Short mmCIF file of C-alpha atoms and ligand atoms in Angstrom, two decimals:
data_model
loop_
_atom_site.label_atom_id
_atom_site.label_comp_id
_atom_site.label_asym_id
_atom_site.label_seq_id
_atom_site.Cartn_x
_atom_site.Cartn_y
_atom_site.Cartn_z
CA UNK A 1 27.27 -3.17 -2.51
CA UNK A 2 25.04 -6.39 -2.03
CA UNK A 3 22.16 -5.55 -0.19
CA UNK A 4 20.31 -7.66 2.58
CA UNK A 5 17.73 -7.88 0.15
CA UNK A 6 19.50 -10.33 -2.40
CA UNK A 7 18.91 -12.81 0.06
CA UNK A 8 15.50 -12.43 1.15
CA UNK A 9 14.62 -12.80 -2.43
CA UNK A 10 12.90 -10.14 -3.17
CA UNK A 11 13.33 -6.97 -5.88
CA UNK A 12 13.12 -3.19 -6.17
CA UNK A 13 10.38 -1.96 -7.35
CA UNK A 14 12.16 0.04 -10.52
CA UNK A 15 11.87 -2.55 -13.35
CA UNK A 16 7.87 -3.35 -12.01
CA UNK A 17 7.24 0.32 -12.46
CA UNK A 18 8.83 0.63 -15.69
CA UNK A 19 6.50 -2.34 -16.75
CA UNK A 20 3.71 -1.09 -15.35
CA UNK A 21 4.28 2.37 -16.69
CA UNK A 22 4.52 0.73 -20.30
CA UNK A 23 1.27 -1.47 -20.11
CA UNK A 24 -1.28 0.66 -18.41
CA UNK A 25 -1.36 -0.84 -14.89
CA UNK A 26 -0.49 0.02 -11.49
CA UNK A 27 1.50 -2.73 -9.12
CA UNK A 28 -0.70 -3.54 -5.83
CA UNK A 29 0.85 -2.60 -2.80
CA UNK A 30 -1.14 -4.39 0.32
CA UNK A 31 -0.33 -3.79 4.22
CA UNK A 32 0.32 -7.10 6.19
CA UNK A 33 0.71 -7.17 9.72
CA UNK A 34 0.00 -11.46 10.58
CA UNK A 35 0.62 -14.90 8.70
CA UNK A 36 -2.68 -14.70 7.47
CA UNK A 37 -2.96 -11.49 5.46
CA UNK A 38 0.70 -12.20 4.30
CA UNK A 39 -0.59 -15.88 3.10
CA UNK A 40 -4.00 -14.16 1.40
CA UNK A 41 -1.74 -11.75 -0.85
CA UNK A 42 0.59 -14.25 -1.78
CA UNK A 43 -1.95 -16.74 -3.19
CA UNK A 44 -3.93 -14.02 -4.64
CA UNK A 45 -1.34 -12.11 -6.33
CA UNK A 46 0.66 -15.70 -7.75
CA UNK A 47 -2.68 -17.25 -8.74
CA UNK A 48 -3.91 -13.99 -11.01
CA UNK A 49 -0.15 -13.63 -11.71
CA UNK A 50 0.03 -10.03 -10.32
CA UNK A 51 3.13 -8.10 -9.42
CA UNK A 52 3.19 -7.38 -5.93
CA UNK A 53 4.54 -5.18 -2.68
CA UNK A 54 4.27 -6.35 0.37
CA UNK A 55 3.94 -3.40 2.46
CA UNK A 56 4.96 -3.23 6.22
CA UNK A 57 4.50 0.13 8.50
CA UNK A 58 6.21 1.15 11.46
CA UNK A 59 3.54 -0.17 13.10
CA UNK A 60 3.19 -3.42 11.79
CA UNK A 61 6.68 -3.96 12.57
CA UNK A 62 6.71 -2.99 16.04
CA UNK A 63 3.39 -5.61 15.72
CA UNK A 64 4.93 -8.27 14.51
CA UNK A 65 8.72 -8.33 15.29
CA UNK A 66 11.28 -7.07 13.10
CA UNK A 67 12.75 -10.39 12.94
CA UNK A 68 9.94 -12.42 12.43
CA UNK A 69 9.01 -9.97 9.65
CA UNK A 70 11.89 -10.62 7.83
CA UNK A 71 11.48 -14.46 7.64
CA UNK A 72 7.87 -14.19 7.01
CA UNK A 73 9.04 -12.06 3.96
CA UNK A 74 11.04 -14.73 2.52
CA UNK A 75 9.23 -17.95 3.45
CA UNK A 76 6.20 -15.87 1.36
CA UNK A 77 8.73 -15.85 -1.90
CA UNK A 78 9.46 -19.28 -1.32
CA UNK A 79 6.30 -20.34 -0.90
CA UNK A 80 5.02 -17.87 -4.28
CA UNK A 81 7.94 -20.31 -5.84
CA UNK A 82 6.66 -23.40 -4.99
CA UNK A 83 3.37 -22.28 -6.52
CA UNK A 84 5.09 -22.29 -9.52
CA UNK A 85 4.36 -18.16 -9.83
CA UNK A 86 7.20 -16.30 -11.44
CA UNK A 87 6.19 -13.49 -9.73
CA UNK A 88 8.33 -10.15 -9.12
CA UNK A 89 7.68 -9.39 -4.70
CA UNK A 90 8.87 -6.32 -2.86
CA UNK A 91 9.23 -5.42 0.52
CA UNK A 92 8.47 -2.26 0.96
CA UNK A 93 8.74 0.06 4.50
CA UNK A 94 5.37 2.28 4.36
CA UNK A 95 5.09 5.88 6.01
CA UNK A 96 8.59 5.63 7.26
CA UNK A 97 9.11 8.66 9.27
CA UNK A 98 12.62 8.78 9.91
CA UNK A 99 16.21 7.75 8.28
CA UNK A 100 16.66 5.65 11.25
CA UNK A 101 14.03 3.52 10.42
CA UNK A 102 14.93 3.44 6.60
CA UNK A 103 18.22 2.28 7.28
CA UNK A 104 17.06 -0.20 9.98
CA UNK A 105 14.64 -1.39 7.73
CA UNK A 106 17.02 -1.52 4.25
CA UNK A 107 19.75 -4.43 7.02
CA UNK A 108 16.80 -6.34 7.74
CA UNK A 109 15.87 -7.10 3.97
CA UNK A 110 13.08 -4.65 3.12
CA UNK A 111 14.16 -3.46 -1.36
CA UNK A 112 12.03 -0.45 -0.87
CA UNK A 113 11.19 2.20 1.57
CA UNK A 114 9.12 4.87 1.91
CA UNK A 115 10.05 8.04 3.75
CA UNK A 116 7.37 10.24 4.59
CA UNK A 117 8.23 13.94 4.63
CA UNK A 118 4.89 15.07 3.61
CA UNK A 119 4.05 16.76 7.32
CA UNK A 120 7.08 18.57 6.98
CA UNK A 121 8.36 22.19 5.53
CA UNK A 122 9.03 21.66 1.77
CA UNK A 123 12.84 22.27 2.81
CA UNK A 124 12.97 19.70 5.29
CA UNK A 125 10.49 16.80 3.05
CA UNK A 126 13.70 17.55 1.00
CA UNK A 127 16.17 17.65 2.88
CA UNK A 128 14.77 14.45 4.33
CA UNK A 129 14.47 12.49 1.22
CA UNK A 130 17.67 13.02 0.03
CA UNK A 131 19.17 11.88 2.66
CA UNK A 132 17.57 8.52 2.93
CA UNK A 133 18.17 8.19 -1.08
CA UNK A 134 21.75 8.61 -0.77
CA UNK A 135 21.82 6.05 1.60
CA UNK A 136 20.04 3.38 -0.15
CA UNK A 137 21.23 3.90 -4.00
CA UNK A 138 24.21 2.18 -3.11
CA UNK A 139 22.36 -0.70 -1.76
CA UNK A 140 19.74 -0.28 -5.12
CA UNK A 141 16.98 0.28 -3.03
CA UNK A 142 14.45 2.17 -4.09
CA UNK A 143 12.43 5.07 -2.50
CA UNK A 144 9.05 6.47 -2.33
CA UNK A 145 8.66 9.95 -1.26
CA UNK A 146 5.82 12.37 -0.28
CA UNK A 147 4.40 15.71 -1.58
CA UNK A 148 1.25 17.18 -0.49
CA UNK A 149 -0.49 15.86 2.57
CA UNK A 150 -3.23 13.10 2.92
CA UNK A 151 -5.85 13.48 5.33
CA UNK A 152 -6.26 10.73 8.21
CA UNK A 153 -3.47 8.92 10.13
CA UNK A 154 -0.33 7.80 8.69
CA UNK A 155 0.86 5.84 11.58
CA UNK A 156 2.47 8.38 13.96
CA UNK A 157 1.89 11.22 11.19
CA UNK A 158 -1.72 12.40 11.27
CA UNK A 159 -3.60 15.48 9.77
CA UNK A 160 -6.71 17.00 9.60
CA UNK A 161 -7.15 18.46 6.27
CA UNK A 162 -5.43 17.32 2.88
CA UNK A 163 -3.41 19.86 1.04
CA UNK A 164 -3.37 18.44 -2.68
CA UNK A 165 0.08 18.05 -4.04
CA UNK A 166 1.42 21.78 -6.09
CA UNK A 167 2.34 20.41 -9.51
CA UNK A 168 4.54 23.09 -9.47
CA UNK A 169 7.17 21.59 -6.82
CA UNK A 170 7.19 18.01 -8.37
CA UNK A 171 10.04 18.45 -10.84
CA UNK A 172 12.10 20.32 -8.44
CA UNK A 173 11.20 17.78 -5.27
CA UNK A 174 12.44 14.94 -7.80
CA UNK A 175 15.69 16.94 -9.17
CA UNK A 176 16.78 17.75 -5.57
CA UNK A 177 16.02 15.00 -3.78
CA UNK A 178 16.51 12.17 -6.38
CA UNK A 179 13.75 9.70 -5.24
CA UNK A 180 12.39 6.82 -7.21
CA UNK A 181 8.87 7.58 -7.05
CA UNK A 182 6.28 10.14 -5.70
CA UNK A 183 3.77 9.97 -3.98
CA UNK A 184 1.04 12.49 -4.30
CA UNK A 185 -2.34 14.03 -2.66
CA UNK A 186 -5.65 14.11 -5.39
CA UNK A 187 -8.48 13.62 -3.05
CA UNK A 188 -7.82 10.30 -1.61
CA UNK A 189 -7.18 9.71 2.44
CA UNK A 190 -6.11 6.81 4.80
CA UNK A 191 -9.10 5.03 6.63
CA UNK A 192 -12.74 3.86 6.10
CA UNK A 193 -13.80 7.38 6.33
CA UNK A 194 -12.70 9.13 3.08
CA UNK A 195 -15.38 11.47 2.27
CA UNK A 196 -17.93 13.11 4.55
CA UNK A 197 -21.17 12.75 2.39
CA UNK A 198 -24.85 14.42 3.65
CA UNK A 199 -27.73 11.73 2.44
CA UNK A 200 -28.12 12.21 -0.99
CA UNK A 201 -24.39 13.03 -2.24
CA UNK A 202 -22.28 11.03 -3.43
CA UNK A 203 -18.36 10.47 -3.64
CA UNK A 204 -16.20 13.71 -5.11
CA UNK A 205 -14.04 12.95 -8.32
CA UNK A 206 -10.08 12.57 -7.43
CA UNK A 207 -8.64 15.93 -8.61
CA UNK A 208 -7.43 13.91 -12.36
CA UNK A 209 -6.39 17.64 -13.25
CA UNK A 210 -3.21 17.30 -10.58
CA UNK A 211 -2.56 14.21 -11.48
CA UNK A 212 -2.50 14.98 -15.15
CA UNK A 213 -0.21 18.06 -14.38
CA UNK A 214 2.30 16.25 -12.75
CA UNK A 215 2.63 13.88 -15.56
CA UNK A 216 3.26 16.97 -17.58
CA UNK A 217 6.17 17.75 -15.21
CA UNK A 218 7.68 14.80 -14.68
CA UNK A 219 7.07 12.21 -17.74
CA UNK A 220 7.31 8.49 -17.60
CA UNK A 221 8.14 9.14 -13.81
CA UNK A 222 6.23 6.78 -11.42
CA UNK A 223 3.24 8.04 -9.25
CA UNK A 224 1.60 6.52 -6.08
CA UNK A 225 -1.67 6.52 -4.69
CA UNK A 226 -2.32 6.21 -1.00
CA UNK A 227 -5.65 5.93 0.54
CA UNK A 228 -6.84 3.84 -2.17
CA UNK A 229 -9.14 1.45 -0.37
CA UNK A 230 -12.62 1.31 -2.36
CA UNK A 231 -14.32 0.82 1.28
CA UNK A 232 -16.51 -1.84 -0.30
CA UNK A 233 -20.43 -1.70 0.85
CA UNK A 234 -20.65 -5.18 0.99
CA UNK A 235 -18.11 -5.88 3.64
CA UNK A 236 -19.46 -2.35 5.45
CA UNK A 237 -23.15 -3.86 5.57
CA UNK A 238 -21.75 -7.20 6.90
CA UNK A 239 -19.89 -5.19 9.78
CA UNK A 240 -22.55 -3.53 11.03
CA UNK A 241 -25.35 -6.19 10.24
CA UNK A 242 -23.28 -8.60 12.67
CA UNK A 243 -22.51 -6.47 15.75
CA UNK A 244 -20.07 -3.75 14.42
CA UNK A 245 -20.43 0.45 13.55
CA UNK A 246 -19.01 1.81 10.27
CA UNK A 247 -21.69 4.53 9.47
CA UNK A 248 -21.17 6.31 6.75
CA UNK A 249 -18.23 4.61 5.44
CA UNK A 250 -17.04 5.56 2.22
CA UNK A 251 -13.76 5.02 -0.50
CA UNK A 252 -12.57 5.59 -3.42
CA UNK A 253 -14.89 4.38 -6.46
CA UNK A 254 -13.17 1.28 -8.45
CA UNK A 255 -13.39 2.88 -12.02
CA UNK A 256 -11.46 5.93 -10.63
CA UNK A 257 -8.64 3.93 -9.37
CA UNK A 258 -8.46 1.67 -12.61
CA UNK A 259 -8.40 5.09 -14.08
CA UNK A 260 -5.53 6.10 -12.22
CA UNK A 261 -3.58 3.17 -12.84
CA UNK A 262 -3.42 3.50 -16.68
CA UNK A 263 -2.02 6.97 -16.40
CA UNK A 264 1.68 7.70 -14.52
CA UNK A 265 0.46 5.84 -11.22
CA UNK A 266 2.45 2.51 -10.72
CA UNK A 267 1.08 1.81 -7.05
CA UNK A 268 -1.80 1.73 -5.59
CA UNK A 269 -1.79 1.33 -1.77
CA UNK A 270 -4.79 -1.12 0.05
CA UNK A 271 -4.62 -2.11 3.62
CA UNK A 272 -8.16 -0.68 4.53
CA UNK A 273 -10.21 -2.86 2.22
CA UNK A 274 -8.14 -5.86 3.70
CA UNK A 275 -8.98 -5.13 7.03
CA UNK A 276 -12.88 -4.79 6.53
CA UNK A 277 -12.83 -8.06 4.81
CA UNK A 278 -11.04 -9.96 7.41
CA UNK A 279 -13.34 -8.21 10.71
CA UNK A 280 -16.23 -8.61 8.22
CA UNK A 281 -16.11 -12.27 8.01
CA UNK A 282 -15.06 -12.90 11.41
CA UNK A 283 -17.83 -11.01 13.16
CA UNK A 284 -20.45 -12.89 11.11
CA UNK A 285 -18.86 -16.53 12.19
CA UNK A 286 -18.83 -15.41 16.31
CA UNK A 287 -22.42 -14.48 15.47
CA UNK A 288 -23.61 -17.06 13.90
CA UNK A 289 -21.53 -19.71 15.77
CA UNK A 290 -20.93 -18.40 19.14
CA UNK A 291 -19.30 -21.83 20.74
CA UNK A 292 -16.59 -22.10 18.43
CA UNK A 293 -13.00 -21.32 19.45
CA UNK A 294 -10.53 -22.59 16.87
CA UNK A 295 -8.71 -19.34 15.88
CA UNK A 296 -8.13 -21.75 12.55
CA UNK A 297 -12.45 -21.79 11.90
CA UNK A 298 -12.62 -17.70 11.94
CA UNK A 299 -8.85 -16.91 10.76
CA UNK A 300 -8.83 -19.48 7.66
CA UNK A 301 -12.57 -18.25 5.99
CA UNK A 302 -11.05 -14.88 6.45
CA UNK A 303 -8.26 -15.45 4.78
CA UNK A 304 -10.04 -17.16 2.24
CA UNK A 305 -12.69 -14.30 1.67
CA UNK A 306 -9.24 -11.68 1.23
CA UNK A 307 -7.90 -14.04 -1.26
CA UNK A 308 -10.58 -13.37 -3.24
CA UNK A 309 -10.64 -9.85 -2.42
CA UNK A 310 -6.85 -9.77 -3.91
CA UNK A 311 -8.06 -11.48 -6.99
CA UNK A 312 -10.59 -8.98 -7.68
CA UNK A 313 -8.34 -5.65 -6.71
CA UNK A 314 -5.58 -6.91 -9.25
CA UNK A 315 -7.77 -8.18 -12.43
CA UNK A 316 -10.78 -5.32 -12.08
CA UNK A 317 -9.00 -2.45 -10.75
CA UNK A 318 -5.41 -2.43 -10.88
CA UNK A 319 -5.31 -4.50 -14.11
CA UNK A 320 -2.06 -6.16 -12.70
CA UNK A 321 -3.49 -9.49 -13.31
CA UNK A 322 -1.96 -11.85 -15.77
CA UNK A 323 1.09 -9.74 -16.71
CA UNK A 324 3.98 -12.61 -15.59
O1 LIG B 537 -1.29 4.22 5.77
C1 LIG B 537 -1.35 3.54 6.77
C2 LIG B 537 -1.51 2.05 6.62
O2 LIG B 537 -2.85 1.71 6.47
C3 LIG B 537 -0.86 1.37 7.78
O3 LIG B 537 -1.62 1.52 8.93
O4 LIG B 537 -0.01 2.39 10.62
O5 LIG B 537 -2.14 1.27 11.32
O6 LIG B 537 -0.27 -0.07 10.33
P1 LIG B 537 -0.96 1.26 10.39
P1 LIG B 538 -6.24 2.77 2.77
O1 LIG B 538 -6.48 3.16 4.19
O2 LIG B 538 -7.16 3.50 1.85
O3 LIG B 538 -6.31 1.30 2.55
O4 LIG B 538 -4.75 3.24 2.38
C1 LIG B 538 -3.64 2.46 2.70
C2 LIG B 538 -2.36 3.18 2.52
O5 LIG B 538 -2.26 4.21 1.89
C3 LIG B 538 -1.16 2.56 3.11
O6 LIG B 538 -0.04 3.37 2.97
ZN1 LIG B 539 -0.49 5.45 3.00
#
């Protein structure tokens, strides 16, 4: 069956993973929910040649309009083209919560979604999974599922306390439900908040041990990472030096996540670290020049500054850069 997404122009993630599986790396997979964050990615993943997913969520596409969405989508491969950028993009759905909104999702283009059953009894995650996999395989869509809980908000799914993923349900999760990849809890969360830490401390390991024993179970199968924004200091200090309050904000150190990607994880989720950027650099210009009014003046050095923040995520951390 052809799928919507043929036309759109953009892939499944299964041959990036295999890829990035083989060479040590893990594909970036950055939240856009305007023109500009969709326009930062694009020229920052084609100009360090990076694999990339182009993640939406529920509520970016209640944001945005489904429709809009799915021309934004494929004006950003044409324009990735016309860079001359041989680039593999997917559109992936991100914390989809129900097979409703999978399907909806797989007729308006989208070559990947994610159905999140992680809130759920183990039965039901299952029962869940499988059924949105059984609709999209015929379509070759691939699917992302869930196992374990991160803490924070995942759109209309929030918790309070992270349960790490049991290695021991992995191989029977991915027998029974037959999903594409995994996603799994080590330590990380959604948010600028990721770790509590009293003066003095400083950021917990991720829990490599899980991680490791899930690779036992399941090898050569691909892992993702949620909640990995890095919650970079820089962009906190500018926040709150220019009007804004993001005490104690803290992420996931860089040299644990490039550590992560040369093992079994294949994607590594950022929309966080985007988001700081962008308020970070638009505070500072309504500060410093309060008369100007040209969305264009605030919105285009913003976009600018996440370009570069693309640039850096790919080549330092996920080591995606330069692989096409
Ligand atoms: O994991 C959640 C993503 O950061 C998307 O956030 O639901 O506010 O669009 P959102
Ligand atoms: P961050 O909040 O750490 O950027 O995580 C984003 C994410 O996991 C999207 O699914
Ligand atoms: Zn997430």
């Amino acid at each position: 069956m052809r799928a919507p997404y043929h036309e759109i122009g953009v892939v499944n993630t299964k041959e990036g993973f295999r890829k990035a599986m083989e060479g040590g790396y893990a594909v970036p997979a950055y939240n856009f929910n305007n023109m500009e964050q969709l326009q930062a990615i694009i020229v920052g993943c084609a100009e360090s040649r990076s694999p990339v997913i182009l993640q939406v969520s529920k509520g970016a596409r209640e944001y945005a309009n489904q429709t809009l969405l799915r021309y934004m989508a494929m004006g950003a491969v044409r324009m990735a083209c016309e860079m001359g950028a041989n680039i593999p993009i997917t559109l992936h759905l991100d914390h989809g919560d129900s097979f409703e909104l999978c399907k909806s999702c797989i007729a308006s283009g989208f070559s990947s979604v994610m159905i999140d059953g992680s809130h759920l009894a183990y039965e039901e995650n299952i029962k869940l999974t499988k059924q949105v996999v059984d609709y999209a395989n015929p379509f070759d869509v691939s699917v992302e599922g869930e196992l374990g809980v991160l803490a924070g908000i995942e759109d209309d799914v929030s918790a309070e306390k992270s349960h790490y993923t049991d290695p021991k349900q992995v191989q029977e999760f991915v027998g029974r439900t037959g999903v594409h990849s995994l996603a799994i809890s080590i330590g990380t969360s959604h948010g600028a908040y990721k770790f509590k830490l009293k003066p003095g401390e400083t950021v917990p390991p991720l829990r490599f041990d899980i991680l490791k024993d899930v690779e036992k179970k399941l090898p050569g199968f691909p892992i993702v990472l949620h909640g990995a924004s890095s919650v970079l200091q820089k962009y906190v200090a500018m926040i709150n030096e220019y009007g804004g309050k993001l005490e104690g904000a803290a992420g996931v150190p860089e040299e644990q996540l490039r550590e992560a990607a040369r093992s079994a994880v294949c994607k590594i989720n950022i929309d966080t670290d985007g988001r700081m950027v962008v308020t970070a650099v638009i505070r500072k210009i309504f500060v410093e020049n309060p008369k100007e009014f040209d969305p264009r003046k605030y919105m285009g050095p913003a976009r600018k500054e996440l370009i570069e923040l693309v640039k850096h995520k790919n080549t330092n951390v996920l080591g995606s850069a330069g692989r096409y």
